[in-house]
mmCIF file of C-alpha atoms and ligand atoms in Angstrom:
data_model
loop_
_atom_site.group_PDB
_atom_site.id
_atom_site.type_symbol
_atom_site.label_atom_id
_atom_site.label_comp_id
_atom_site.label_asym_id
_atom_site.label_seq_id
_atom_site.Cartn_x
_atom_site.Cartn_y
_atom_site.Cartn_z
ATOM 1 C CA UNK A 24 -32.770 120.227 17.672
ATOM 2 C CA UNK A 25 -35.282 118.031 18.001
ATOM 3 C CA UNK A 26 -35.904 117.460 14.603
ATOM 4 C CA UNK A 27 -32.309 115.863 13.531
ATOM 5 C CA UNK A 28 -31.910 114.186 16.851
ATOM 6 C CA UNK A 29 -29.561 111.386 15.212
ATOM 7 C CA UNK A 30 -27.228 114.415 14.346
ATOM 8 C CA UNK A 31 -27.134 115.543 17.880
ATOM 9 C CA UNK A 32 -26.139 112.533 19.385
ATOM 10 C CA UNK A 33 -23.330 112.188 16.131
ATOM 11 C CA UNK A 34 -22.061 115.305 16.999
ATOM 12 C CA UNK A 35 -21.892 114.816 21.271
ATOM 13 C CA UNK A 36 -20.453 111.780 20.104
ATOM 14 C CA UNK A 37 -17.830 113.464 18.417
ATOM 15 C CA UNK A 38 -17.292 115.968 20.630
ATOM 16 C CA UNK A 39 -17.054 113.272 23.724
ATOM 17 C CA UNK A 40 -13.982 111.726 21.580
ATOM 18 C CA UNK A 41 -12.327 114.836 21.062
ATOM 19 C CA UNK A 42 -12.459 116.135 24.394
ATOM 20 C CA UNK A 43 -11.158 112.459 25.746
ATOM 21 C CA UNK A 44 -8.585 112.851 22.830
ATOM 22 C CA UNK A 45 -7.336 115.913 23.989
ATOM 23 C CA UNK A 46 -7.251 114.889 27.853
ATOM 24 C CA UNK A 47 -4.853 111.488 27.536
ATOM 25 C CA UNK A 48 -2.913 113.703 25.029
ATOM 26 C CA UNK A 49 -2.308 116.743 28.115
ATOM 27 C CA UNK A 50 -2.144 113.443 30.386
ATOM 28 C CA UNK A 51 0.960 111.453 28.889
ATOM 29 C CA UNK A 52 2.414 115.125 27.869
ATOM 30 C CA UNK A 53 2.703 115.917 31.694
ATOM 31 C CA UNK A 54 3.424 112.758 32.467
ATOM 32 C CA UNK A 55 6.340 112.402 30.365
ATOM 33 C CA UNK A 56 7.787 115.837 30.943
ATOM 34 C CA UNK A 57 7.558 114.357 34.759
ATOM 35 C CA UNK A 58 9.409 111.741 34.028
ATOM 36 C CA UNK A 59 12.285 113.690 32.221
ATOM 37 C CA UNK A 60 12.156 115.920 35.350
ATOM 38 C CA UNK A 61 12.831 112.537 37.567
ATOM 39 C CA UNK A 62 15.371 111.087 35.131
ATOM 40 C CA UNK A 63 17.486 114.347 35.550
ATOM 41 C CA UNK A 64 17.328 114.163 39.329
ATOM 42 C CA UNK A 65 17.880 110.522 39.594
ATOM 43 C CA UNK A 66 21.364 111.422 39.363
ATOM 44 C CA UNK A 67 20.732 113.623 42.731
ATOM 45 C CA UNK A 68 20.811 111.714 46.001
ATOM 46 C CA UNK A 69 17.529 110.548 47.277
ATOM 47 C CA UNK A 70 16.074 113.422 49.384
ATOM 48 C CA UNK A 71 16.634 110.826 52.220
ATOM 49 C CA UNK A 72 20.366 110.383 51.632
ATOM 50 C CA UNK A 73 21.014 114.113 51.127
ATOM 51 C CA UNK A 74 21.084 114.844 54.839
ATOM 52 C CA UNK A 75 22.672 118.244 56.072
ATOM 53 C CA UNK A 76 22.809 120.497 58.712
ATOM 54 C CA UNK A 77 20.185 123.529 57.825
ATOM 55 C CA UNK A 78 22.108 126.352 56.756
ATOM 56 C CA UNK A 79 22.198 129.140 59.538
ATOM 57 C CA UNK A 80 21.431 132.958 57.641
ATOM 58 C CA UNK A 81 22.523 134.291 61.212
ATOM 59 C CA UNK A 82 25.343 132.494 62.330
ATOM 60 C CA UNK A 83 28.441 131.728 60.433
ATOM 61 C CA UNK A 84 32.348 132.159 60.677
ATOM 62 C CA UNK A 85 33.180 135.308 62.103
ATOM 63 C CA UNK A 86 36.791 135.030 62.877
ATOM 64 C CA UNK A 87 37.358 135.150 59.205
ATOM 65 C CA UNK A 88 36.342 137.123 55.299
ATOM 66 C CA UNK A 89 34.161 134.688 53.615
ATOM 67 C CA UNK A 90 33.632 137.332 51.061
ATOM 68 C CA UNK A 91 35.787 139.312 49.041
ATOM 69 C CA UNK A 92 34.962 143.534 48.288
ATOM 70 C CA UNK A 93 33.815 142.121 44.716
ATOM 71 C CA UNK A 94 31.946 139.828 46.309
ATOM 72 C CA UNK A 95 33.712 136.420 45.514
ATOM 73 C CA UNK A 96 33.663 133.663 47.806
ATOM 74 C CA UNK A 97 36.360 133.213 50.345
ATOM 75 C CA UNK A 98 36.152 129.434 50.699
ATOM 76 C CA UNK A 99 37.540 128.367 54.352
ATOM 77 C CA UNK A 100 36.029 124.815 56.744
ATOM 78 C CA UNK A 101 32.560 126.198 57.872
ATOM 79 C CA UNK A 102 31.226 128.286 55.041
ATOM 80 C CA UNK A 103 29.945 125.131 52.929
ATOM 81 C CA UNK A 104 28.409 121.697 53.041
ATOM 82 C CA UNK A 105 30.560 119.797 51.041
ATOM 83 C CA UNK A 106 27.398 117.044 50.283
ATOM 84 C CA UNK A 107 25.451 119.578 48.939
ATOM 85 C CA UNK A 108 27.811 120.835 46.434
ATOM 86 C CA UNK A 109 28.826 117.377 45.330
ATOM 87 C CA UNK A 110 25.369 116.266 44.234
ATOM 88 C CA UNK A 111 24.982 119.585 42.951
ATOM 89 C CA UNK A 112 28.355 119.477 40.682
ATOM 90 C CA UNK A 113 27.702 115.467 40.127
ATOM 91 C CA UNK A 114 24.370 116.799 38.229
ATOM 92 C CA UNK A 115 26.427 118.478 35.658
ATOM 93 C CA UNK A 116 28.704 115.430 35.243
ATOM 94 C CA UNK A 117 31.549 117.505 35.436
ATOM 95 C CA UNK A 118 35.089 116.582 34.541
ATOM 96 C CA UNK A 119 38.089 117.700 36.222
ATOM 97 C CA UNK A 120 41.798 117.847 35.144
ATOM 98 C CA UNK A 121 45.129 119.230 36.928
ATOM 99 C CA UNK A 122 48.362 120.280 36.547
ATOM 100 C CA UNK A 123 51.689 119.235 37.898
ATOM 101 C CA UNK A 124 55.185 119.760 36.838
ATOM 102 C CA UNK A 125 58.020 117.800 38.076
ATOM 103 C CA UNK A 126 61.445 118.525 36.029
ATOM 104 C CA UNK A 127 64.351 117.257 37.341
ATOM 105 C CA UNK A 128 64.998 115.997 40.825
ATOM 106 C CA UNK A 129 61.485 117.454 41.272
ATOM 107 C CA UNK A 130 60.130 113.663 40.030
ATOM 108 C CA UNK A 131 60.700 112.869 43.994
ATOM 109 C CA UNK A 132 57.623 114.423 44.970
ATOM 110 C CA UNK A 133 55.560 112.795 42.500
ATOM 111 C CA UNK A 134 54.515 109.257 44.461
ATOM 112 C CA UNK A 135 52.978 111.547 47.522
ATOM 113 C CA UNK A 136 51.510 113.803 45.528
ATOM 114 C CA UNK A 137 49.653 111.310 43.136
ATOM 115 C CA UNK A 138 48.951 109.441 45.921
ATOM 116 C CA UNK A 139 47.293 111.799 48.553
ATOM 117 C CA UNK A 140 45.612 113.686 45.373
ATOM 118 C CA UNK A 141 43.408 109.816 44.990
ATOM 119 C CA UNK A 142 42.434 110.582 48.640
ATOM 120 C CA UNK A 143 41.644 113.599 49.083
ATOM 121 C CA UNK A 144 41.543 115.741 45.220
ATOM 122 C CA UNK A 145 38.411 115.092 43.927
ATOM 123 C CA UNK A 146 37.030 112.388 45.301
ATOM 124 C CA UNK A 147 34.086 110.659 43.057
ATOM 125 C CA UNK A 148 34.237 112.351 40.566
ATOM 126 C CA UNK A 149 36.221 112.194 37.055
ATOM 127 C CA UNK A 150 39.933 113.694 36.766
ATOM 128 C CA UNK A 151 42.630 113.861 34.616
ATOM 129 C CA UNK A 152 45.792 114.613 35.682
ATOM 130 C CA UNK A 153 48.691 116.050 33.500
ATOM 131 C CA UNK A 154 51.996 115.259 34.661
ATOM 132 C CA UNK A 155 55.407 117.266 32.818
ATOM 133 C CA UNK A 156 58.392 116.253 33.410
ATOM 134 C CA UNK A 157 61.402 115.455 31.757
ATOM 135 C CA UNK A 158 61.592 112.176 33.242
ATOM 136 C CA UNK A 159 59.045 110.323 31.727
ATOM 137 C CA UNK A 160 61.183 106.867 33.269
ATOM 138 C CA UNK A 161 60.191 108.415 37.145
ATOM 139 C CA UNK A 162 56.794 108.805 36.976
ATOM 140 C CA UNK A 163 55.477 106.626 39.584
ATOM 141 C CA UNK A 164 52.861 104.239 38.773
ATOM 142 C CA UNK A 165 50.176 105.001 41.490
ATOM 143 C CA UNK A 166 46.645 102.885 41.530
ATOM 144 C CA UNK A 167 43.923 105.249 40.505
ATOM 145 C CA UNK A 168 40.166 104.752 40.768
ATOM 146 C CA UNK A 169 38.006 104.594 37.988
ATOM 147 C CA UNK A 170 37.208 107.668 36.425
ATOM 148 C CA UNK A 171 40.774 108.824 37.121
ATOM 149 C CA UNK A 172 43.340 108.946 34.465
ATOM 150 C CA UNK A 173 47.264 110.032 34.184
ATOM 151 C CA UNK A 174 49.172 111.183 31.062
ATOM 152 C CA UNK A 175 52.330 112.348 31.112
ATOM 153 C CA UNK A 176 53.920 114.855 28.715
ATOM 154 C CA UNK A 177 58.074 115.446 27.854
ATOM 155 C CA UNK A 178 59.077 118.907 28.210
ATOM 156 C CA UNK A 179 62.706 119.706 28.133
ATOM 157 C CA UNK A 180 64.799 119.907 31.332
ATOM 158 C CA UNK A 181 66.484 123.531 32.065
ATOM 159 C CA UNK A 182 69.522 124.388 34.434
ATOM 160 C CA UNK A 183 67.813 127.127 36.063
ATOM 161 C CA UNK A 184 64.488 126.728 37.843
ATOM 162 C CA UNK A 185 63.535 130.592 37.268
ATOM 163 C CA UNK A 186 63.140 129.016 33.815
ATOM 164 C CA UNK A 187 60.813 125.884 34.708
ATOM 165 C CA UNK A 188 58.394 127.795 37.190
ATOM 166 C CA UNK A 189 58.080 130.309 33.830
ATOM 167 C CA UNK A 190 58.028 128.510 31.644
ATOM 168 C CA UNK A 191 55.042 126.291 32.794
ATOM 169 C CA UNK A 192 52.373 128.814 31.606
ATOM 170 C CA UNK A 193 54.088 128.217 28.271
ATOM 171 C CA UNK A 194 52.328 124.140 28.937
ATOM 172 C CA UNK A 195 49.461 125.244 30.860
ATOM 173 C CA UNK A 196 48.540 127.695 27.453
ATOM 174 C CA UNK A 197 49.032 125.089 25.008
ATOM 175 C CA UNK A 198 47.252 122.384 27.378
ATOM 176 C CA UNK A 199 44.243 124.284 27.841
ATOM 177 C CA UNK A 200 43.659 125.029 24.806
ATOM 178 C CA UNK A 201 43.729 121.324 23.229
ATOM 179 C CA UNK A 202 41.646 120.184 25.919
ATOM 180 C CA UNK A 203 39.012 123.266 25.830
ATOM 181 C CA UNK A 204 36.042 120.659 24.852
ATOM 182 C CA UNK A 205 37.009 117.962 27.580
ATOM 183 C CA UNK A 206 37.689 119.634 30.741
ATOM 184 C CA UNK A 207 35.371 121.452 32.580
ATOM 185 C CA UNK A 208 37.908 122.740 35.409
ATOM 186 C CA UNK A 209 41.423 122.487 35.684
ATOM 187 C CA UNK A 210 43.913 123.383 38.892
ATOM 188 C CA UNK A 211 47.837 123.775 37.976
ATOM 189 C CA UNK A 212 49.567 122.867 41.058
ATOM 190 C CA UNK A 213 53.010 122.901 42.459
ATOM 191 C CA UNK A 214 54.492 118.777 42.764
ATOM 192 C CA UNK A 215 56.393 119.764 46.284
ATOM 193 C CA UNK A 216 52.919 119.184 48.259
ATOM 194 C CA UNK A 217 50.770 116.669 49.852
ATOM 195 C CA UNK A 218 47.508 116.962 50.292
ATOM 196 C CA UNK A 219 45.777 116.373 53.915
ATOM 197 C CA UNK A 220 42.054 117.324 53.904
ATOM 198 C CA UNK A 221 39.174 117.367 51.176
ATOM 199 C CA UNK A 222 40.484 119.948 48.192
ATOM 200 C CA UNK A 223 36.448 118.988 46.200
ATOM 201 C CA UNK A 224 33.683 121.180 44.286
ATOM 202 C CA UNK A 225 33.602 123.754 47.066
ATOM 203 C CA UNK A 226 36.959 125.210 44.771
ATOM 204 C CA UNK A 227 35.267 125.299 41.720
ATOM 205 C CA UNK A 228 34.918 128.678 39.766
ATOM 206 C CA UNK A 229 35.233 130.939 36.776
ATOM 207 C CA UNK A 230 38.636 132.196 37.916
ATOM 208 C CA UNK A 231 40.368 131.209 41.108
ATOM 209 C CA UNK A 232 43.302 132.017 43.237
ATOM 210 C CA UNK A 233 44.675 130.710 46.707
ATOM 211 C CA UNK A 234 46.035 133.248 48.830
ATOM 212 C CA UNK A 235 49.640 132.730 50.245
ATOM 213 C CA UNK A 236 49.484 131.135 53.211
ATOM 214 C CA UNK A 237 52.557 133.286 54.251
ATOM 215 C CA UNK A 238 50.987 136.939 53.752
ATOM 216 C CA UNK A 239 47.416 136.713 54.334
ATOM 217 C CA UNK A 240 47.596 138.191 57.543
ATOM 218 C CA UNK A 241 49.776 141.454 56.172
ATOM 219 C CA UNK A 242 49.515 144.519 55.099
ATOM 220 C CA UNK A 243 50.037 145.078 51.155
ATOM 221 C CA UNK A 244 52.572 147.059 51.597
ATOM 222 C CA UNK A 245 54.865 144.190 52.831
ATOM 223 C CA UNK A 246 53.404 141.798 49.754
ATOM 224 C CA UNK A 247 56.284 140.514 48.076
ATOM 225 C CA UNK A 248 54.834 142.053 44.821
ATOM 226 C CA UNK A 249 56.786 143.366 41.391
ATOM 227 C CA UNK A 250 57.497 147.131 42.680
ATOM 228 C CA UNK A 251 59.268 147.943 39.178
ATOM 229 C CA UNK A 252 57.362 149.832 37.210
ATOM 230 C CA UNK A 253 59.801 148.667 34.235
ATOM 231 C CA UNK A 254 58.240 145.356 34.724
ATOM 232 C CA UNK A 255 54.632 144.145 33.005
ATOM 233 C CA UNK A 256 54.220 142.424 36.822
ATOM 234 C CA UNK A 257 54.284 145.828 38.443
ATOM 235 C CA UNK A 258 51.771 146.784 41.268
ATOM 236 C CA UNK A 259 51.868 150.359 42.747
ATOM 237 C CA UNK A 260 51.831 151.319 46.067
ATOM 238 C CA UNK A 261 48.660 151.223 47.578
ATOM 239 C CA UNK A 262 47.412 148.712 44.855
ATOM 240 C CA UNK A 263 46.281 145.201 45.265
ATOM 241 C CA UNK A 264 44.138 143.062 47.287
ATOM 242 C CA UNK A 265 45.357 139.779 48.347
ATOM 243 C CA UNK A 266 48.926 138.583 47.660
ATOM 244 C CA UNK A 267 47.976 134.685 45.952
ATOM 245 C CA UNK A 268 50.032 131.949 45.419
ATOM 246 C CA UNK A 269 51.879 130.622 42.302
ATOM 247 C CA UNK A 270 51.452 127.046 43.168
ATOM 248 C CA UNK A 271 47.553 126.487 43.246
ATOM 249 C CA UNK A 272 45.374 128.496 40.712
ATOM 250 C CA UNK A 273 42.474 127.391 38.556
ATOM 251 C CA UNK A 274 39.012 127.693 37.209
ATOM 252 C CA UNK A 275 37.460 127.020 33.713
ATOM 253 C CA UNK A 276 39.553 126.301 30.896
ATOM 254 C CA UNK A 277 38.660 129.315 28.934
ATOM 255 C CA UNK A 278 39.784 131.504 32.101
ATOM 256 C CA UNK A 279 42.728 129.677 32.585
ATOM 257 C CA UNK A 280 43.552 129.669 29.118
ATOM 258 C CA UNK A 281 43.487 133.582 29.453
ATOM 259 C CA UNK A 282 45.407 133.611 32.198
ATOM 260 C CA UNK A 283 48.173 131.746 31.137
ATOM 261 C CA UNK A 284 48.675 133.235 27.329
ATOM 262 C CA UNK A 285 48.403 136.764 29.574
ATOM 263 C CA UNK A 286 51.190 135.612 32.008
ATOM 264 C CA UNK A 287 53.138 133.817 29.569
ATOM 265 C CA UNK A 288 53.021 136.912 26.968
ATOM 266 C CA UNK A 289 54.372 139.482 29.405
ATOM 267 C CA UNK A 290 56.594 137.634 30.958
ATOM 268 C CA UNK A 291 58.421 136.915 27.669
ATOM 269 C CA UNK A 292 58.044 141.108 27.020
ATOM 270 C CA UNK A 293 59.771 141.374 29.883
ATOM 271 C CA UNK A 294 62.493 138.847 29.163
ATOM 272 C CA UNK A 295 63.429 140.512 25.986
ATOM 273 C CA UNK A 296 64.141 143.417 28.082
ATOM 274 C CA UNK A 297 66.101 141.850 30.274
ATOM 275 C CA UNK A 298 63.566 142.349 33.093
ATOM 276 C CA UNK A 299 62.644 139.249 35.144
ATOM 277 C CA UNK A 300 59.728 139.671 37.968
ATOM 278 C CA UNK A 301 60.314 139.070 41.576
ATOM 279 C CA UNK A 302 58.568 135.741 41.638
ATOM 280 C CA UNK A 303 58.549 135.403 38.088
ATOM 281 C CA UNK A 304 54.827 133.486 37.087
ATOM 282 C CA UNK A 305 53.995 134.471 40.543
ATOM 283 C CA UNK A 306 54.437 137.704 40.098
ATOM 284 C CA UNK A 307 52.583 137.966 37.176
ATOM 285 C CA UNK A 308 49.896 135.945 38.164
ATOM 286 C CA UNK A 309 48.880 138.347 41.096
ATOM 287 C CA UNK A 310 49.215 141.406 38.399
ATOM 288 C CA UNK A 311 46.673 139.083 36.674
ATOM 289 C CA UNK A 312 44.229 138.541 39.566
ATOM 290 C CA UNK A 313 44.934 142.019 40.443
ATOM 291 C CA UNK A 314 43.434 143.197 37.129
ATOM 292 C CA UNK A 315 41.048 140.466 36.490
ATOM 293 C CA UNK A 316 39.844 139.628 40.340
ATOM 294 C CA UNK A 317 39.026 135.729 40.624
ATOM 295 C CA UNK A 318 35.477 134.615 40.937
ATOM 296 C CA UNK A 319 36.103 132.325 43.726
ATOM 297 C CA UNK A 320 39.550 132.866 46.490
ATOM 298 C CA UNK A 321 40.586 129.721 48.403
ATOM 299 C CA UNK A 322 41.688 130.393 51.603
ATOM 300 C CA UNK A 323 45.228 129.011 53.110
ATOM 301 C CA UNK A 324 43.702 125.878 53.857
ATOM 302 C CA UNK A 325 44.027 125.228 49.998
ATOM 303 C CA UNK A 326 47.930 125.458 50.707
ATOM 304 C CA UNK A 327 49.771 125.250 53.683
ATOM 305 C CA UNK A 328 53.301 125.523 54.285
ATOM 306 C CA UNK A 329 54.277 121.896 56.345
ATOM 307 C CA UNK A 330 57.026 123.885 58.001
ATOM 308 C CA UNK A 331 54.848 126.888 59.437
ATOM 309 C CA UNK A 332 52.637 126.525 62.380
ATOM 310 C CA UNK A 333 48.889 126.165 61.997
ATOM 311 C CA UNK A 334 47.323 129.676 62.896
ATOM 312 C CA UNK A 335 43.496 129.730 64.583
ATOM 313 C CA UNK A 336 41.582 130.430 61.484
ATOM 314 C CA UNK A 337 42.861 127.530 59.938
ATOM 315 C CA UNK A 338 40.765 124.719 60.628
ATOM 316 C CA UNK A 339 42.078 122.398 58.151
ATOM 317 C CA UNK A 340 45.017 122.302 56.245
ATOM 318 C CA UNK A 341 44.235 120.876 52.902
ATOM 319 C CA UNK A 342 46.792 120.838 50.591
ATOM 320 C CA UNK A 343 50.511 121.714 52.125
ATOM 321 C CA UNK A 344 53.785 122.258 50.922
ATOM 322 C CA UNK A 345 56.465 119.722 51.881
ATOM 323 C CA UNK A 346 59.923 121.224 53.245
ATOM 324 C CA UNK A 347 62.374 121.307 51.372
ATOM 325 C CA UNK A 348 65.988 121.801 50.766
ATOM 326 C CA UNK A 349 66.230 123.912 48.011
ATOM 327 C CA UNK A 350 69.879 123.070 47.180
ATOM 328 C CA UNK A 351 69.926 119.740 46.985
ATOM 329 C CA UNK A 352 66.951 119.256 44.785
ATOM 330 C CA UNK A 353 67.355 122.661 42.607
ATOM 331 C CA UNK A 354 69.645 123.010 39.638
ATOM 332 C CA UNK A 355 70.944 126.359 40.665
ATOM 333 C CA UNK A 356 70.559 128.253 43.916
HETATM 334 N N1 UDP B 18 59.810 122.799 39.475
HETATM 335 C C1 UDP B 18 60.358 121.634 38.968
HETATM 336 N N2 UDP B 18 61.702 121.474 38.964
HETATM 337 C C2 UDP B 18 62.561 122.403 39.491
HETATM 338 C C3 UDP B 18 62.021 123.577 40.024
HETATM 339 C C4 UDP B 18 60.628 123.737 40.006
HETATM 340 O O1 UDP B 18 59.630 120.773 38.498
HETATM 341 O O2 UDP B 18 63.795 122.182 39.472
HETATM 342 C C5 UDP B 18 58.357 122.976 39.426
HETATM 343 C C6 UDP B 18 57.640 122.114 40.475
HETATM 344 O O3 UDP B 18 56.356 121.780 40.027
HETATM 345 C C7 UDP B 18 57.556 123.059 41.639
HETATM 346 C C8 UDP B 18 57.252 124.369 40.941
HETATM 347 O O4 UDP B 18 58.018 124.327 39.734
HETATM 348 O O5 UDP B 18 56.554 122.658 42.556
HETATM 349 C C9 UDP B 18 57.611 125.640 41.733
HETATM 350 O O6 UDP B 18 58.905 125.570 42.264
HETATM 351 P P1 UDP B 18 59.156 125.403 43.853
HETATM 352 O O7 UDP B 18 58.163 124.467 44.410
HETATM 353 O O8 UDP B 18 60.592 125.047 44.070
HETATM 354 O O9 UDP B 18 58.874 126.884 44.375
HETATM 355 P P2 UDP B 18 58.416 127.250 45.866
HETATM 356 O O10 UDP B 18 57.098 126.576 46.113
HETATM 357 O O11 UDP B 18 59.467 126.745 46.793
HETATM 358 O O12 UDP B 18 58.310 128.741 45.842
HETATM 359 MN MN1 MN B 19 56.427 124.674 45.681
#
């Protein structure tokens, strides 16, 4: 060594500069991968704002299912912290769209239903919500808040309203499926309800059903179910779980899609054979969830009935449906 000792120092030299090349490269490398990291929680509430009770492993409802046999959700007041899922869902930038039909003198509903839907449906975050009707001229105009938008859609008005409750899967189908790129989650609701209470991102899921607010406490064998076997709707004795409603279901727009071209497609099978289902879409819809089972089940709270009396369990009631009198605002009876 010591007879080159200009090399030496030429090569520590170099090696000095290499090593201090490859340390402020690992430096900004990890410091820029920390600053992604930051820049995708910075849409995240500061640690400091996201304040919330610590969840309890032990202690939880007990009065009620908060978990189905397949092991989906039962969502009732108590089994989530509604900040937490909204900073988690507000991550993903997710956007929301709904349902609603109003044909005929259905259109009479639409002002509450808009209207309680800006307080309570989705608060914060972005929705769209389809309105049908056949009255394009009675669609309310109701303020919305940014982020919120309303289209409306013609469909054709029908003298019996077996026919308009089928024929909405028919709209939901061909919705979905335009819009599979832009919505994340859709709900298709019935336009005879208000809502009361928070309806957010605690309902969100692959597949999801509400169950009826007027069987839940039955026995399946008294679920108003299609018994005929003639039928494509038809549930056997000792068959079923849950008997769900026809007026709140949802999820993705892929599942829904499926849902709806399955519903629709049977029920017209049956209409060519002159076989209509007990609770026509309804009835299909909980052959559907039968076969299918949702990913996520709303509880009642998710919609009442304004004329029946709130039971224990129900904390909340989030979304009800108005009374009504069926023959004044029905075509037929
Ligand atoms: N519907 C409508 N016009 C009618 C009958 C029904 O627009 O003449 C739509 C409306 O969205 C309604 C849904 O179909 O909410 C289901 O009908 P309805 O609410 O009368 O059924 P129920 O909830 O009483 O079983
Ligand atoms: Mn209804």
């Amino acid at each position: 060594m010591a007879l080159f000792p200009g090399r030496t120092v030429t090569v520590t030299l170099l090696s000095a500069m290499v090593l201090l090349l490859l340390t402020y490269n690992y430096i900004t490398q990890n410091c820029r991968s920390h600053k992604q990291m930051k820049n995708e929680l910075s849409h995240l509430e500061s640690p400091d704002d996201l304040q919330y009770k610590q969840p309890s492993i032990t202690n939880g409802r007990t009065d009620v299912v908060s978990l189905s046999p397949w092991l989906a959700p039962v969502v009732w007041e108590g089994t989530f912290e509604p900040l937490l899922l909204d900073s988690v869902f507000k991550l993903q930038n997710i956007s929301m769209s709904a349902t609603v039909f109003a044909v005929g003198k259905y259109t009479m509903f639409l002002k509450d239903f808009l209207e309680t839907a800006e307080q309570h449906f989705f608060v914060g975050f972005s929705v769209h919500m389809y309105v049908f009707t056949d009255r394009p001229e009675d669609v309310p105009s109701v303020k919305m808040a940014p982020g919120r938008q309303l289209t409306v859609r013609a469909v054709p008005s029908s003298d019996r309203w077996q026919q308009i409750s089928a024929r909405r899967m028919e709209f939901i189908q061909t919705l979905v499926e335009e819009k599979l790129q832009e919505h994340d989650f859709i709900f298709c609701l019935d336009v005879d309800s208000k809502f009361h209470g928070r309806w957010g991102t605690e309902s969100l899921g692959g597949l999801v059903a509400v169950l009826h607010p007027g069987y839940y406490r039955d026995d399946r064998s008294k679920f108003p179910y299609e018994r005929r076997p003639e039928s494509r709707a038809y549930i056997g004795p000792g068959e079923g779980d849950f008997y769900y409603c026809g007026g709140a279901f949802g999820g993705t727009l892929r599942e829904v899609q499926r849902l709806a071209k399955t519903c629709r497609s049977n029920f017209e099978a049956d209409a060519e054979e002159k076989v209509e289902a007990a609770w026509q879409e309804e009835s299909h819809l909980n052959r559907y969830m039968w076969v299918n089972k949702p990913s996520k089940v709303l509880s009642p709270e998710y919609l009442w009935q304004d004329f029946k009396e709130k039971n224990p369990e129900i904390h909340i009631v989030r979304f009800s449906g108005v009374t009504k009198n069926y023959a004044a605002i029905r075509p037929n009876v």
